[in-house]
């Protein structure tokens, strides 16, 4: 699981690069994330250590390469709604549909 800042940076990097076909500059990341440049560099370092991006701390953030654009699922977390398939019947009406699906 990623903390808030690295997760936010990963989503910004992924969407920005797919939309504009380039990586955002440090100033753009600051504007989009609302984080300081120091927090952005720390978040980028965490993403690089966990192999979400390829980036050298001495290089500008525009030189980062996305390896994995989505956060990996937490293997210890139980899937929501696992094994809870409900059948709609005439007695339950369609209320179950709006409550459980």
XYZ file of C-alpha atoms in Angstrom:
101
model
C 0.000 0.000 0.000
C 1.231 3.425 -0.879
C 0.882 6.461 1.325
C -1.234 9.382 0.175
C 1.482 11.455 -1.522
C 3.129 8.664 -3.573
C -0.284 7.292 -4.595
C -1.430 10.750 -5.700
C 1.802 11.346 -7.603
C 1.503 8.002 -9.385
C -2.026 8.789 -10.540
C -1.005 12.291 -11.672
C 2.034 10.953 -13.547
C -0.018 8.258 -15.257
C -2.895 10.487 -16.336
C -0.713 13.462 -17.256
C 1.610 11.350 -19.400
C -1.253 9.601 -21.179
C -3.051 12.894 -21.859
C -0.143 15.193 -22.781
C 2.315 12.501 -23.995
C 5.039 13.844 -21.692
C 5.902 13.783 -18.013
C 4.981 16.792 -15.849
C 7.611 19.205 -14.540
C 8.177 19.671 -10.816
C 6.185 22.917 -10.853
C 3.257 21.189 -12.574
C 3.350 18.341 -10.051
C 3.308 20.898 -7.256
C 0.304 22.655 -8.744
C -1.619 19.440 -9.421
C -0.823 17.669 -6.156
C -0.740 20.610 -3.762
C 2.524 19.289 -2.282
C 5.864 21.048 -1.789
C 8.828 20.160 -3.988
C 10.497 18.350 -1.085
C 7.402 16.173 -0.493
C 7.164 15.486 -4.235
C 10.797 14.334 -4.382
C 10.265 12.109 -1.319
C 7.150 10.612 -2.916
C 8.971 10.048 -6.195
C 11.784 8.295 -4.312
C 9.256 5.982 -2.627
C 7.708 5.173 -6.010
C 11.158 4.415 -7.424
C 12.083 2.188 -4.452
C 8.877 0.182 -4.833
C 9.381 -0.146 -8.629
C 6.362 1.832 -9.735
C 8.592 4.233 -11.667
C 12.156 4.340 -12.869
C 13.787 7.548 -11.672
C 17.159 8.711 -10.400
C 17.082 11.243 -7.560
C 19.727 13.360 -9.314
C 17.627 13.693 -12.459
C 14.635 16.026 -12.950
C 11.197 14.506 -12.415
C 10.437 14.864 -16.134
C 12.884 12.017 -16.755
C 10.865 9.482 -14.740
C 9.508 6.430 -16.563
C 6.326 4.750 -15.388
C 6.690 1.006 -14.900
C 3.321 0.331 -13.292
C 0.577 2.950 -13.470
C -1.791 1.536 -10.850
C -1.305 0.789 -7.193
C -0.898 -2.919 -6.477
C -3.720 -4.477 -4.470
C -3.040 -5.212 -0.830
C -2.730 -9.021 -0.558
C -3.816 -8.999 3.101
C -7.061 -7.105 2.457
C -10.200 -9.189 2.038
C -12.075 -8.654 -1.200
C -15.205 -6.612 -0.734
C -18.352 -8.670 -1.179
C -16.437 -11.922 -1.547
C -18.854 -14.817 -1.745
C -21.940 -12.646 -1.365
C -24.003 -13.236 -4.463
C -27.668 -12.568 -3.910
C -30.507 -13.836 -6.029
C -33.341 -11.454 -6.834
C -36.741 -12.966 -6.229
C -40.275 -11.692 -6.368
C -40.433 -11.539 -2.578
C -37.366 -9.322 -2.202
C -38.232 -7.087 -5.126
C -35.590 -4.920 -6.677
C -34.560 -3.285 -3.418
C -31.708 -5.779 -3.077
C -30.370 -4.631 -6.405
C -30.037 -1.051 -5.195
C -28.627 -2.068 -1.816
C -26.107 -4.731 -2.786
C -24.953 -4.107 -6.363
